[in-house]
CSV table of C-alpha atoms in Angstrom, one decimal:
chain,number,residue,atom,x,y,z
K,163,UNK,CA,94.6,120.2,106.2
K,164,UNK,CA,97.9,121.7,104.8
K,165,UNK,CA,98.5,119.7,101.8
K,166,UNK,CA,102.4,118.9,100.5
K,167,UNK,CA,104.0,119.0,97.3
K,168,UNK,CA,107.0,117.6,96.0
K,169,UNK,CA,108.9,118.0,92.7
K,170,UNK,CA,109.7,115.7,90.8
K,171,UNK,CA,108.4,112.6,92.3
K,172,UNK,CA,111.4,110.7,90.6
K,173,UNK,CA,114.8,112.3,90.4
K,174,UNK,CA,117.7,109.8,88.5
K,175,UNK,CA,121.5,111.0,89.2
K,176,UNK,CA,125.0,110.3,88.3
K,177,UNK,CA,127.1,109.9,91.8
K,178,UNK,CA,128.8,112.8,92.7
K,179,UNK,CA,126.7,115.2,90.8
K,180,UNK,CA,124.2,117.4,92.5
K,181,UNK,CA,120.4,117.0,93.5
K,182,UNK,CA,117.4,118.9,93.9
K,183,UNK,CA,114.0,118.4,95.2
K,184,UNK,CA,111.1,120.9,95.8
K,185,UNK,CA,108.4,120.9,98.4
K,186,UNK,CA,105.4,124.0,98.5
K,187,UNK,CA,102.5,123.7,100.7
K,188,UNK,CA,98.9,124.7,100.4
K,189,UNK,CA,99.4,127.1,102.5
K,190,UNK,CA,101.7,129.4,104.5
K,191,UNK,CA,104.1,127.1,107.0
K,192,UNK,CA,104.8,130.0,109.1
K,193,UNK,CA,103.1,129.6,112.8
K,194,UNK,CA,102.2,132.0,115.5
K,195,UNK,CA,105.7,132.2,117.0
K,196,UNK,CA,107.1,132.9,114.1
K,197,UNK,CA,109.1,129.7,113.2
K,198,UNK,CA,108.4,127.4,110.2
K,199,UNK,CA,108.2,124.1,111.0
K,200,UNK,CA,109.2,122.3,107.8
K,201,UNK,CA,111.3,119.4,108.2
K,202,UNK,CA,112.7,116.7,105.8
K,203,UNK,CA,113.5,112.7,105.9
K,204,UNK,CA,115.0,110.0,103.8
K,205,UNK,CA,113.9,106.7,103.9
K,206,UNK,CA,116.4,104.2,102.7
K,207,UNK,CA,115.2,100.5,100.6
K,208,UNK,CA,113.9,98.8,104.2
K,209,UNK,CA,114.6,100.9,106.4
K,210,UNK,CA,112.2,103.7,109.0
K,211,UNK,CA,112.1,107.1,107.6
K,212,UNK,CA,115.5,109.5,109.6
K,213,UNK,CA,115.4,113.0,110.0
K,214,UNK,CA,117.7,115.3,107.9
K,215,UNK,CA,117.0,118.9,108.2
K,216,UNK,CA,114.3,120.8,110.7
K,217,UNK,CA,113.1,124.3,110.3
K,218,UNK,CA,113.9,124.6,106.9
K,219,UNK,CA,117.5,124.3,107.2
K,220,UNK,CA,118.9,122.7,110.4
K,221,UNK,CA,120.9,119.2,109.7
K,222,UNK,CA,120.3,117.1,112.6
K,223,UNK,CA,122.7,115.3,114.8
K,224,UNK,CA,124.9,113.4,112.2
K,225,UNK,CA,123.5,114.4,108.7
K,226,UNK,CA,126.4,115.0,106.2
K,227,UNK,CA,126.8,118.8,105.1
K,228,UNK,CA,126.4,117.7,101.5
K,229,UNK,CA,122.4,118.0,102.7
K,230,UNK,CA,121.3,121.2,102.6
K,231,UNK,CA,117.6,123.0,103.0
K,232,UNK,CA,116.3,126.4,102.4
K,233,UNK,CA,113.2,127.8,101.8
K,234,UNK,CA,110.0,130.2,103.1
K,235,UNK,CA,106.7,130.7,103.9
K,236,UNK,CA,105.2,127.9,101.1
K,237,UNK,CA,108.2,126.9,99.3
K,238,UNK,CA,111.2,124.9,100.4
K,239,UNK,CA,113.9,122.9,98.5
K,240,UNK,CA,116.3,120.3,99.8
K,241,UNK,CA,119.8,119.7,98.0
K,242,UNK,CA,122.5,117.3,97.9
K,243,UNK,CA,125.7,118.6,96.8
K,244,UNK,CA,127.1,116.0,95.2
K,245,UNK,CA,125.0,112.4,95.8
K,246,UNK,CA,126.5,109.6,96.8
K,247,UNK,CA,125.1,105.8,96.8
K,248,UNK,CA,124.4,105.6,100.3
K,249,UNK,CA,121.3,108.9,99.7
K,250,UNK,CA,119.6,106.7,97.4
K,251,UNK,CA,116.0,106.4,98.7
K,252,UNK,CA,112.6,108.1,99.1
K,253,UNK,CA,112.9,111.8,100.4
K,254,UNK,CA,109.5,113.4,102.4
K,255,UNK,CA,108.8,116.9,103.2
K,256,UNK,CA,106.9,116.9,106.6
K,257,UNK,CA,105.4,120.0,108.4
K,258,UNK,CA,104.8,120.3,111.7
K,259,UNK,CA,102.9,123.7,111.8
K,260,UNK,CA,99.8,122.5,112.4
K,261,UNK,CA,97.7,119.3,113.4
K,262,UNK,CA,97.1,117.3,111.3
K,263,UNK,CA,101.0,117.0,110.6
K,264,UNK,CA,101.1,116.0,107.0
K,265,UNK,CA,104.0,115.2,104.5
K,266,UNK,CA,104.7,114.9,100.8
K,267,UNK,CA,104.2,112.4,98.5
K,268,UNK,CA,108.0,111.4,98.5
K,269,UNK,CA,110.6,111.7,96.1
K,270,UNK,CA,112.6,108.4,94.7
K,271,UNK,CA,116.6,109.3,94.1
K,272,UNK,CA,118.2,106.9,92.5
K,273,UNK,CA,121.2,106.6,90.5
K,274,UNK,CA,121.1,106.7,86.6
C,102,UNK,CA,121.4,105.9,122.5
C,103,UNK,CA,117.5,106.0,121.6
C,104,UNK,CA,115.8,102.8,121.1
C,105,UNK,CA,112.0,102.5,119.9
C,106,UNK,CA,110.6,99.0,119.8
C,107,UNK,CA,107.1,98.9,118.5
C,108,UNK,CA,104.9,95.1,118.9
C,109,UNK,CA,101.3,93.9,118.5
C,110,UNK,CA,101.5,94.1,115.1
C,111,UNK,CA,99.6,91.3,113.2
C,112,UNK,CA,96.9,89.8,111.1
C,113,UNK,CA,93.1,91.0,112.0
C,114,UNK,CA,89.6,90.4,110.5
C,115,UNK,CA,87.7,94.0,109.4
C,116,UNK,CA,86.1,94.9,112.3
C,117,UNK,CA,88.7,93.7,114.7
C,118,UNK,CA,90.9,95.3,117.3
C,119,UNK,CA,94.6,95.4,117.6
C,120,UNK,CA,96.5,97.0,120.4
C,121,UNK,CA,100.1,98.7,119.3
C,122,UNK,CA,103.0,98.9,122.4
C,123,UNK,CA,106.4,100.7,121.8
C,124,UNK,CA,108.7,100.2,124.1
C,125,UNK,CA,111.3,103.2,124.7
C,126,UNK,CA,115.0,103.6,125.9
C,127,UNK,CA,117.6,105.7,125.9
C,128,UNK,CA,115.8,109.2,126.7
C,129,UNK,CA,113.9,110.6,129.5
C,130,UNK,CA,110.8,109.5,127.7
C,131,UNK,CA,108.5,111.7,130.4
C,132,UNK,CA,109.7,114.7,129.1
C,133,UNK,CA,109.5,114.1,125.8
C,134,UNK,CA,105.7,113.9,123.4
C,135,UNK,CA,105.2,110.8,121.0
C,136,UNK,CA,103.6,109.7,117.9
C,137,UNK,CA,102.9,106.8,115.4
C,138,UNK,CA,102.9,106.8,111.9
C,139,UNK,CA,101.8,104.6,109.1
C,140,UNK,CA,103.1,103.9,105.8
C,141,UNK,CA,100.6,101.4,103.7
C,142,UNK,CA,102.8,99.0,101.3
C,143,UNK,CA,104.4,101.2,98.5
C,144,UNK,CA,103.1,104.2,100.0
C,145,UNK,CA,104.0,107.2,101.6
C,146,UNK,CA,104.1,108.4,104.9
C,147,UNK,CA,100.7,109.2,106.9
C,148,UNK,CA,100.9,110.8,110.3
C,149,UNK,CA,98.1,108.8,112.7
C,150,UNK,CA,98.8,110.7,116.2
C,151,UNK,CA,100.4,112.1,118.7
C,152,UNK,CA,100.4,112.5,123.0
C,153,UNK,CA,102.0,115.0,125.1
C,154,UNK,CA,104.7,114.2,127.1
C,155,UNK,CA,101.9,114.0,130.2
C,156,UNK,CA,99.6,112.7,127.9
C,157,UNK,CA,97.1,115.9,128.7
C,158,UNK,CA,96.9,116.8,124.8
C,159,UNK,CA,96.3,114.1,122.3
C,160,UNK,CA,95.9,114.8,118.5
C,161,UNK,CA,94.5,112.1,116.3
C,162,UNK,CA,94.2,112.1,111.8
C,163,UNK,CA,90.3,112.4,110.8
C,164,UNK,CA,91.4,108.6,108.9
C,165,UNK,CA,91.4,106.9,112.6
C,166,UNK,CA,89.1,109.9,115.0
C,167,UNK,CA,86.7,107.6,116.7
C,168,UNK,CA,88.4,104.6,116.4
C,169,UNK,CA,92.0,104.9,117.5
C,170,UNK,CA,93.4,105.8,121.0
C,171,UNK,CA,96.8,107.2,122.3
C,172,UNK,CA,97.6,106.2,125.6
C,173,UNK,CA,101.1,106.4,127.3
C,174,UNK,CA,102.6,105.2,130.8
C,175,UNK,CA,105.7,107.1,132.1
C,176,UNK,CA,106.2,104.4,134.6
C,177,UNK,CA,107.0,102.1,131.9
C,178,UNK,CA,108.0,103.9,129.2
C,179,UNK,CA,105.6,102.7,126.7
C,180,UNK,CA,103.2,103.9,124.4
C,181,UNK,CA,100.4,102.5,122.9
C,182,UNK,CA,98.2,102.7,119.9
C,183,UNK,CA,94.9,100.9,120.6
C,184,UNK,CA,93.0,100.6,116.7
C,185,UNK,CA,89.2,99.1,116.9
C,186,UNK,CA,86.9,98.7,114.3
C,187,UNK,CA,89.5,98.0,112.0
C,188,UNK,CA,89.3,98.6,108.3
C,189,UNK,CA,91.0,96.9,105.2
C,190,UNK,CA,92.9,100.4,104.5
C,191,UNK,CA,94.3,100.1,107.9
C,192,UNK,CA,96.9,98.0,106.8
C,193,UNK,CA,100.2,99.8,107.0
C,194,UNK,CA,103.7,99.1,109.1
C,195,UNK,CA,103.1,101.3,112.1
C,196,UNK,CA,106.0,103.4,113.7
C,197,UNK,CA,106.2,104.8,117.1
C,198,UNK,CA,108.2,107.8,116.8
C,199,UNK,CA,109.6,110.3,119.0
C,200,UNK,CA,108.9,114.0,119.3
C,201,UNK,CA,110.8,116.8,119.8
C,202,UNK,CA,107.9,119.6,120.4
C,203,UNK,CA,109.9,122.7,120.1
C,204,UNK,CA,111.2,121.6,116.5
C,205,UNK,CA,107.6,120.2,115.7
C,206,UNK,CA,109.7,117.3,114.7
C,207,UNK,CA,109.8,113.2,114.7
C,208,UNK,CA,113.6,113.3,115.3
C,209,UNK,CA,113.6,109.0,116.0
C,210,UNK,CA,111.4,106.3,114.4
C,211,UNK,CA,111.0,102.4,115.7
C,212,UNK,CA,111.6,99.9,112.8
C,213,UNK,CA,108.1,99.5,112.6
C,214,UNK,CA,105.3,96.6,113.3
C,215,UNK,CA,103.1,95.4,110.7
C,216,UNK,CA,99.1,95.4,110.6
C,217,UNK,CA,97.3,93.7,107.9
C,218,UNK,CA,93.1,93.7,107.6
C,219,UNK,CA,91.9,91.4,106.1
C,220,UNK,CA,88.8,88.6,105.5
């Protein structure tokens, strides 16, 4: 199984100031047809998990651009450019490059 | 708009059996593959499985092989989750999710339904 990373698993932040998070995998993400399937969500206090970004850096239907992700072959980062209080919550990694899909540990933002 | 309603959640003795339903709306659900995910209380996020959109492939974590089944009815637009031999580590809000297969991506989640195991 492709095991998931993240860094740090708790990242405080003063609003409006930028944040990082890092995500490598035990192995290469990059599949047979040549795409990397790495994809991140947030998960607010109570609420499902919601996509943000697919193949490394695509923002989904309605994701701010202050979300941003970049990244190859076994390491990926997601950044906010400047948080604001509606991010706080619990940020996964997840790849979909092979079964079993598997995700990250999470990562709690929250403000300082 | 896409709606995922998961039910069947609920309270069962180790060794039991639960059956999951999610209910779906707003998308052509026929065309599109499905999966459910767990998150145990305080924990992360644990992909269980996941059926094709014609239910021909079905891909299932080595933590529920054997004892879970994926099953899904494009007449209805439902999907199920049906969990036996139930274990105390089993206990986790469930969400049906929605694939989109050329992303290799859960791009909706249900608000989840609830299994505890417990004596």
């Amino acid at each position: 199984d492709i095991v998931m990373t993240q860094t740090p698993l708790s990242s405080p932040v003063t609003l409006g100031q930028p944040a990082s998070i890092s995500c490598r995998s035990s192995q290469s993400l990059v599949h047979s047809d040549g795409n990397t399937y790495l994809s991140w969500l947030q998960q607010r206090p109570g609420q499902p998990p919601r996509l943000l970004i697919h193949k490394i850096s695509y923002r989904f239907s309605g994701v701010p651009d202050r979300f941003s992700g970049s990244g190859a072959g076994t390491d990926f980062t997601l950044k906010i450019s400047r948080v604001e209080g509606e991010d706080v919550g619990i940020y996964y990694c997840m790849q979909g490059t092979q079964f079993p899909w598997t995700f990250g540990q999470g990562t709690r933002v929250e403000v300082k | 708009e896409v709606q995922l309603l998961e039910s069947g959640g609920g309270s069962v003795q180790p060794g039991g059996s639960l059956r999951l339903s999610c209910a779906a709306s707003g998308f052509n659900f026929r065309i599109y593959g499905m999966s459910w995910v767990r998150q145990a209380p305080g924990k992360g996020l644990e992909w269980v499985s996941t059926i094709s959109d014609t239910a021909e492939n079905t891909h299932y974590a080595d933590s529920v092989q054997g004892r879970f089944t994926i099953s899904r009815d494009n007449s209805k637009n439902n999907v199920y989750l049906e969990m036996n031999s139930l274990r105390a580590d089993d206990t986790a809000v469930y969400y049906c999710a929605k694939i989109l297969w050329s992303s290799r991506i859960i791009d909706y989640w249900g608000q989840g339904t609830l299994v505890t195991v417990s004596s």
